[in-house]
């Protein structure tokens, strides 16, 4: 099947396309989450040193991955929108920000609840935790900035610059555990060496990570459809959509 | 199987507050986002449909 990317990138074509994709991604997210939770609670054994507290890993790590990954995807689309003035790219960046902010909050929250029993503190101002908190402020700053500017084209441009400059923070978060002496442990999973955890725990974490990924796609597609309708409300095709759905 | 009973499952080896506090708040965040998306869609469609009705009533076939 040949896909015409220029045609797919028009909001009028993408709106129904996204609508057809959402059920697939939602179903995949629900199934992966169900299997992932089963592995996390019923197949993965108790950790030798942390007891049951370690089970927080199955949401903490996927949430932290998504918080960084969504930011990079958001900055990418914002940058494409800034460079080529493609409307849909900027809308996609807008649609990703709230989901990214939500996962950043979840990563921080579960980190605090994991830190208390294992480190003895909810929070420390070390490199990993502080740079992740800055990520949350970058998301919130992006949302506040784009919401504060009425002219959508100018809002997209200002947001894109903030998103691109803030992207510097993502490698800082990722490598912070190597660059600085921090309380946070190093990466359990990396591309360059064998994972330092039991296989079944790793499988549970990867399943939950995939579930979070599928959920993020479904949520971002749902939100981009709303943004498309809001921005294109005066066009003939939106009137046709409304008349068909009414 | 890790858990002999439901109470052992909820107790989580003494870490119930931390484990369920994490999973519970994550569930709330996900449910909240889905609810907000649904509400935004309902209010947007209601507003756009109203705009469409008004433009028809005014006999204005090409609204700005």
Short mmCIF file of C-alpha atoms in Angstrom, two decimals:
data_model
loop_
_atom_site.label_atom_id
_atom_site.label_comp_id
_atom_site.label_asym_id
_atom_site.label_seq_id
_atom_site.Cartn_x
_atom_site.Cartn_y
_atom_site.Cartn_z
CA UNK A 1 0.00 0.00 0.00
CA UNK A 2 1.36 3.36 -0.99
CA UNK A 3 0.70 6.20 1.40
CA UNK A 4 0.61 9.73 0.11
CA UNK A 5 2.28 11.55 3.00
CA UNK A 6 1.41 15.00 1.73
CA UNK A 7 -2.24 14.06 1.55
CA UNK A 8 -2.14 12.36 4.99
CA UNK A 9 -0.58 15.48 6.48
CA UNK A 10 -3.62 17.60 5.64
CA UNK A 11 -5.86 18.02 8.71
CA UNK A 12 -8.98 17.12 6.67
CA UNK A 13 -7.50 13.72 5.75
CA UNK A 14 -5.82 13.07 9.07
CA UNK A 15 -8.94 13.71 11.18
CA UNK A 16 -10.84 10.57 10.03
CA UNK A 17 -7.58 8.57 9.75
CA UNK A 18 -6.75 9.30 13.42
CA UNK A 19 -10.33 8.42 14.35
CA UNK A 20 -9.90 4.97 12.81
CA UNK A 21 -6.50 4.40 14.50
CA UNK A 22 -7.59 5.30 18.08
CA UNK A 23 -9.56 2.06 18.82
CA UNK A 24 -6.59 -0.09 17.76
CA UNK A 25 -4.10 1.72 19.96
CA UNK A 26 -6.55 1.85 22.90
CA UNK A 27 -7.21 -1.90 22.67
CA UNK A 28 -3.49 -2.64 22.43
CA UNK A 29 -2.85 -0.45 25.49
CA UNK A 30 -5.57 -2.20 27.54
CA UNK A 31 -4.37 -5.71 26.60
CA UNK A 32 -0.67 -4.95 27.21
CA UNK A 33 -1.54 -3.32 30.52
CA UNK A 34 -3.60 -6.34 31.65
CA UNK A 35 -0.84 -8.82 30.75
CA UNK A 36 1.82 -6.47 32.14
CA UNK A 37 0.04 -6.14 35.50
CA UNK A 38 -0.41 -9.91 35.70
CA UNK A 39 3.34 -10.45 35.12
CA UNK A 40 4.22 -7.60 37.52
CA UNK A 41 2.17 -8.87 40.47
CA UNK A 42 1.76 -12.61 39.98
CA UNK A 43 4.75 -13.89 38.02
CA UNK A 44 7.57 -11.57 39.08
CA UNK A 45 8.97 -12.79 42.43
CA UNK A 46 9.62 -10.73 45.54
CA UNK A 47 12.89 -8.79 45.30
CA UNK A 48 15.64 -10.10 47.55
CA UNK A 49 16.70 -6.69 48.89
CA UNK A 50 13.67 -4.40 48.46
CA UNK A 51 10.84 -6.81 49.21
CA UNK A 52 7.55 -5.88 47.54
CA UNK A 53 8.36 -2.14 47.35
CA UNK A 54 10.24 -2.73 44.11
CA UNK A 55 6.93 -3.43 42.29
CA UNK A 56 6.65 0.33 41.85
CA UNK A 57 9.28 -0.12 39.11
CA UNK A 58 6.60 -1.43 36.73
CA UNK A 59 5.03 2.02 36.49
CA UNK A 60 7.92 4.25 37.55
CA UNK A 61 10.31 3.27 34.76
CA UNK A 62 7.73 3.18 31.92
CA UNK A 63 6.39 6.59 33.07
CA UNK A 64 9.92 8.03 33.17
CA UNK A 65 10.69 6.63 29.71
CA UNK A 66 7.49 8.11 28.28
CA UNK A 67 8.10 11.49 29.95
CA UNK A 68 11.42 11.84 28.09
CA UNK A 69 10.36 10.15 24.84
CA UNK A 70 7.14 12.19 24.47
CA UNK A 71 9.14 15.37 25.05
CA UNK A 72 11.53 14.50 22.22
CA UNK A 73 8.64 13.63 19.86
CA UNK A 74 6.89 16.87 20.86
CA UNK A 75 10.05 18.93 20.22
CA UNK A 76 10.51 17.11 16.88
CA UNK A 77 6.99 17.96 15.63
CA UNK A 78 7.23 21.50 16.99
CA UNK A 79 10.55 21.92 15.14
CA UNK A 80 9.09 20.54 11.89
CA UNK A 81 6.16 22.94 12.26
CA UNK A 82 8.54 25.84 12.85
CA UNK A 83 10.80 24.97 9.91
CA UNK A 84 8.23 24.01 7.27
CA UNK A 85 5.08 25.76 8.53
CA UNK A 86 3.15 22.49 8.40
CA UNK A 87 -0.06 22.98 10.38
CA UNK A 88 -0.56 19.40 11.47
CA UNK A 89 2.97 19.13 12.96
CA UNK A 90 2.35 22.03 15.34
CA UNK A 91 -1.03 20.60 16.31
CA UNK A 92 0.65 17.25 17.05
CA UNK A 93 3.17 18.96 19.35
CA UNK A 94 0.28 20.65 21.20
CA UNK A 95 -1.55 17.34 21.51
CA UNK A 96 1.43 15.52 23.06
CA UNK A 97 2.26 18.02 25.81
CA UNK A 98 -0.50 17.22 28.37
CA UNK A 99 0.13 13.45 28.13
CA UNK A 100 3.87 14.04 28.53
CA UNK A 101 3.28 16.25 31.55
CA UNK A 102 1.01 13.59 33.06
CA UNK A 103 3.69 10.89 32.72
CA UNK A 104 6.34 13.23 34.15
CA UNK A 105 4.15 13.79 37.19
CA UNK A 106 3.58 10.03 37.54
CA UNK A 107 7.35 9.38 37.33
CA UNK A 108 8.00 11.95 40.08
CA UNK A 109 5.12 10.77 42.26
CA UNK A 110 5.98 7.07 42.07
CA UNK A 111 9.66 7.98 42.55
CA UNK A 112 8.81 9.76 45.81
CA UNK A 113 6.74 6.80 47.02
CA UNK A 114 9.59 4.46 46.12
CA UNK A 115 12.28 6.70 47.60
CA UNK A 116 10.67 6.85 51.05
CA UNK A 117 10.91 3.11 51.89
CA UNK A 118 14.22 2.49 50.07
CA UNK A 119 16.22 5.71 50.56
CA UNK A 120 14.42 7.01 53.63
CA UNK A 121 13.35 10.25 51.94
CA UNK A 122 10.56 11.41 49.60
CA UNK A 123 12.80 13.81 47.75
CA UNK A 124 16.43 14.89 47.35
CA UNK A 125 17.76 17.72 45.21
CA UNK A 126 20.08 15.51 43.21
CA UNK A 127 20.77 15.58 39.48
CA UNK A 128 18.26 12.94 38.30
CA UNK A 129 15.32 14.13 40.39
CA UNK A 130 15.94 17.82 39.80
CA UNK A 131 16.31 17.46 36.00
CA UNK A 132 13.07 15.40 35.89
CA UNK A 133 11.31 18.16 37.86
CA UNK A 134 12.65 20.69 35.33
CA UNK A 135 11.10 18.50 32.61
CA UNK A 136 7.71 18.89 34.30
CA UNK A 137 8.19 22.68 34.38
CA UNK A 138 9.16 22.64 30.68
CA UNK A 139 5.91 20.85 29.81
CA UNK A 140 3.86 23.21 31.99
CA UNK A 141 5.73 26.22 30.58
CA UNK A 142 5.05 25.05 27.03
CA UNK A 143 1.33 24.59 27.79
CA UNK A 144 1.05 27.96 29.55
CA UNK A 145 2.94 29.81 26.82
CA UNK A 146 0.95 28.38 23.92
CA UNK A 147 -2.33 28.93 25.81
CA UNK A 148 -1.44 32.57 26.56
CA UNK A 149 -0.96 33.63 22.91
CA UNK A 150 -4.22 34.08 20.99
CA UNK A 151 -2.74 33.98 17.49
CA UNK A 152 -2.24 30.23 16.93
CA UNK A 153 0.60 30.65 14.43
CA UNK A 154 2.57 32.81 16.85
CA UNK A 155 1.69 30.49 19.74
CA UNK A 156 3.03 27.54 17.73
CA UNK A 157 6.27 29.39 16.96
CA UNK A 158 6.91 30.54 20.52
CA UNK A 159 6.05 27.07 21.85
CA UNK A 160 8.36 25.41 19.32
CA UNK A 161 11.32 27.53 20.41
CA UNK A 162 10.69 26.69 24.06
CA UNK A 163 10.26 22.98 23.24
CA UNK A 164 13.48 22.88 21.18
CA UNK A 165 15.60 24.73 23.74
CA UNK A 166 14.19 22.54 26.52
CA UNK A 167 15.12 19.37 24.61
CA UNK A 168 18.67 19.86 25.96
CA UNK A 169 17.28 18.72 29.30
CA UNK A 170 16.39 15.22 28.09
CA UNK A 171 19.97 13.90 27.62
CA UNK A 172 20.82 15.62 30.92
CA UNK A 173 18.10 13.54 32.67
CA UNK A 174 19.17 10.36 30.90
CA UNK A 175 22.90 10.63 31.63
CA UNK A 176 22.59 12.40 35.01
CA UNK A 177 23.17 9.14 36.88
CA UNK A 178 26.52 8.74 35.11
CA UNK A 179 27.67 12.37 35.09
CA UNK A 180 26.94 13.17 38.71
CA UNK A 181 27.09 11.32 41.95
CA UNK A 182 23.43 10.79 42.75
CA UNK A 183 21.23 8.79 45.06
CA UNK A 184 19.32 7.46 42.07
CA UNK A 185 20.55 4.13 40.73
CA UNK A 186 21.95 3.77 37.23
CA UNK A 187 19.98 2.45 34.26
CA UNK A 188 18.72 -1.12 34.74
CA UNK A 189 18.22 -1.49 31.02
CA UNK A 190 20.52 -0.11 28.36
CA UNK A 191 21.34 -0.80 24.75
CA UNK A 192 24.99 -1.51 25.36
CA UNK A 193 24.96 -4.23 28.01
CA UNK A 194 22.84 -7.01 29.43
CA UNK A 195 20.03 -5.81 31.73
CA UNK A 196 20.87 -5.97 35.44
CA UNK A 197 17.56 -7.48 36.51
CA UNK A 198 15.73 -10.79 36.45
CA UNK A 199 14.24 -11.70 33.07
CA UNK A 200 10.62 -11.92 34.28
CA UNK A 201 10.88 -8.49 35.95
CA UNK A 202 12.30 -7.08 32.73
CA UNK A 203 9.44 -8.60 30.71
CA UNK A 204 6.86 -7.05 33.06
CA UNK A 205 8.54 -3.66 32.77
CA UNK A 206 8.73 -3.84 28.96
CA UNK A 207 5.04 -4.87 28.71
CA UNK A 208 4.03 -1.92 30.89
CA UNK A 209 6.30 0.32 28.82
CA UNK A 210 4.60 -0.79 25.60
CA UNK A 211 1.19 -0.26 27.20
CA UNK A 212 2.18 3.29 28.18
CA UNK A 213 3.41 3.88 24.63
CA UNK A 214 0.17 2.66 23.03
CA UNK A 215 -1.87 4.72 25.53
CA UNK A 216 0.15 7.84 24.72
CA UNK A 217 -0.48 7.41 20.99
CA UNK A 218 -4.22 6.93 21.56
CA UNK A 219 -4.43 9.96 23.87
CA UNK A 220 -2.39 12.20 21.57
CA UNK A 221 -4.47 11.19 18.53
CA UNK A 222 -7.72 11.88 20.43
CA UNK A 223 -6.43 15.30 21.45
CA UNK A 224 -5.08 16.21 18.01
CA UNK A 225 -8.54 15.52 16.55
CA UNK A 226 -10.02 18.09 18.94
CA UNK A 227 -7.30 20.62 18.10
CA UNK A 228 -7.96 20.06 14.38
CA UNK A 229 -11.69 20.73 14.87
CA UNK A 230 -10.98 23.84 16.96
CA UNK A 231 -8.59 25.31 14.42
CA UNK A 232 -10.45 24.33 11.27
CA UNK A 233 -13.97 25.09 12.53
CA UNK A 234 -14.70 27.58 9.75
CA UNK A 235 -13.85 25.24 6.90
CA UNK A 236 -16.32 23.40 4.68
CA UNK A 237 -15.02 19.95 5.60
CA UNK A 238 -15.60 20.48 9.34
CA UNK A 239 -19.20 21.55 8.54
CA UNK A 240 -19.60 18.32 6.59
CA UNK A 241 -18.19 16.29 9.50
CA UNK A 242 -20.59 18.01 11.93
CA UNK A 243 -23.58 17.46 9.67
CA UNK A 244 -22.67 13.80 9.21
CA UNK A 245 -22.17 13.20 12.95
CA UNK A 246 -25.22 15.18 14.12
CA UNK B 1 1.95 -17.41 42.81
CA UNK B 2 3.21 -14.81 45.26
CA UNK B 3 0.17 -14.23 47.45
CA UNK B 4 -1.51 -16.67 49.81
CA UNK B 5 -4.56 -14.45 50.37
CA UNK B 6 -6.15 -11.16 49.34
CA UNK B 7 -5.04 -9.51 52.55
CA UNK B 8 -1.42 -10.51 51.81
CA UNK B 9 -1.88 -9.02 48.34
CA UNK B 10 -3.12 -5.67 49.71
CA UNK B 11 -0.52 -5.70 52.48
CA UNK B 12 2.33 -5.97 49.90
CA UNK B 13 4.82 -7.17 52.50
CA UNK B 14 4.34 -3.98 54.53
CA UNK B 15 4.76 -1.67 51.54
CA UNK B 16 1.04 -1.46 50.67
CA UNK B 17 0.84 2.30 51.15
CA UNK B 18 3.74 2.95 48.78
CA UNK B 19 2.85 0.38 46.11
CA UNK B 20 -0.92 1.11 46.05
CA UNK B 21 -0.27 4.83 46.43
CA UNK B 22 1.75 4.63 43.22
CA UNK B 23 -0.68 2.48 41.24
CA UNK B 24 -3.73 4.33 42.55
CA UNK B 25 -2.52 7.81 41.66
CA UNK B 26 -1.37 6.58 38.22
CA UNK B 27 -4.85 5.15 37.63
CA UNK B 28 -6.42 8.46 38.71
CA UNK B 29 -4.15 10.39 36.31
CA UNK B 30 -5.04 8.13 33.37
CA UNK B 31 -8.77 8.20 34.18
CA UNK B 32 -8.60 11.98 34.63
CA UNK B 33 -6.94 12.51 31.26
CA UNK B 34 -9.49 10.30 29.49
CA UNK B 35 -12.36 12.11 31.24
CA UNK B 36 -10.95 15.55 30.33
CA UNK B 37 -10.58 14.48 26.69
CA UNK B 38 -14.20 13.33 26.61
CA UNK B 39 -15.46 16.52 28.23
CA UNK B 40 -13.44 18.70 25.85
CA UNK B 41 -14.90 16.80 22.88
CA UNK B 42 -18.50 17.09 24.13
CA UNK B 43 -18.29 20.84 24.81
CA UNK B 44 -16.47 21.51 21.53
CA UNK B 45 -19.01 19.58 19.44
CA UNK B 46 -21.90 21.30 21.24
CA UNK B 47 -20.39 24.72 20.51
CA UNK B 48 -19.61 23.94 16.87
CA UNK B 49 -23.09 22.50 16.28
CA UNK B 50 -24.61 25.63 17.80
CA UNK B 51 -22.50 27.80 15.49
CA UNK B 52 -23.70 25.74 12.54
CA UNK B 53 -27.37 26.13 13.58
CA UNK B 54 -27.03 29.88 14.07
CA UNK B 55 -25.39 30.37 10.70
CA UNK B 56 -28.25 28.44 9.06
CA UNK B 57 -30.92 30.48 10.90
CA UNK B 58 -29.37 33.68 9.68
CA UNK B 59 -29.47 32.31 6.15
CA UNK B 60 -25.77 32.85 6.02
CA UNK B 61 -24.50 29.93 3.96
CA UNK B 62 -20.86 31.00 3.99
CA UNK B 63 -19.97 31.89 7.56
CA UNK B 64 -16.67 33.61 8.13
#
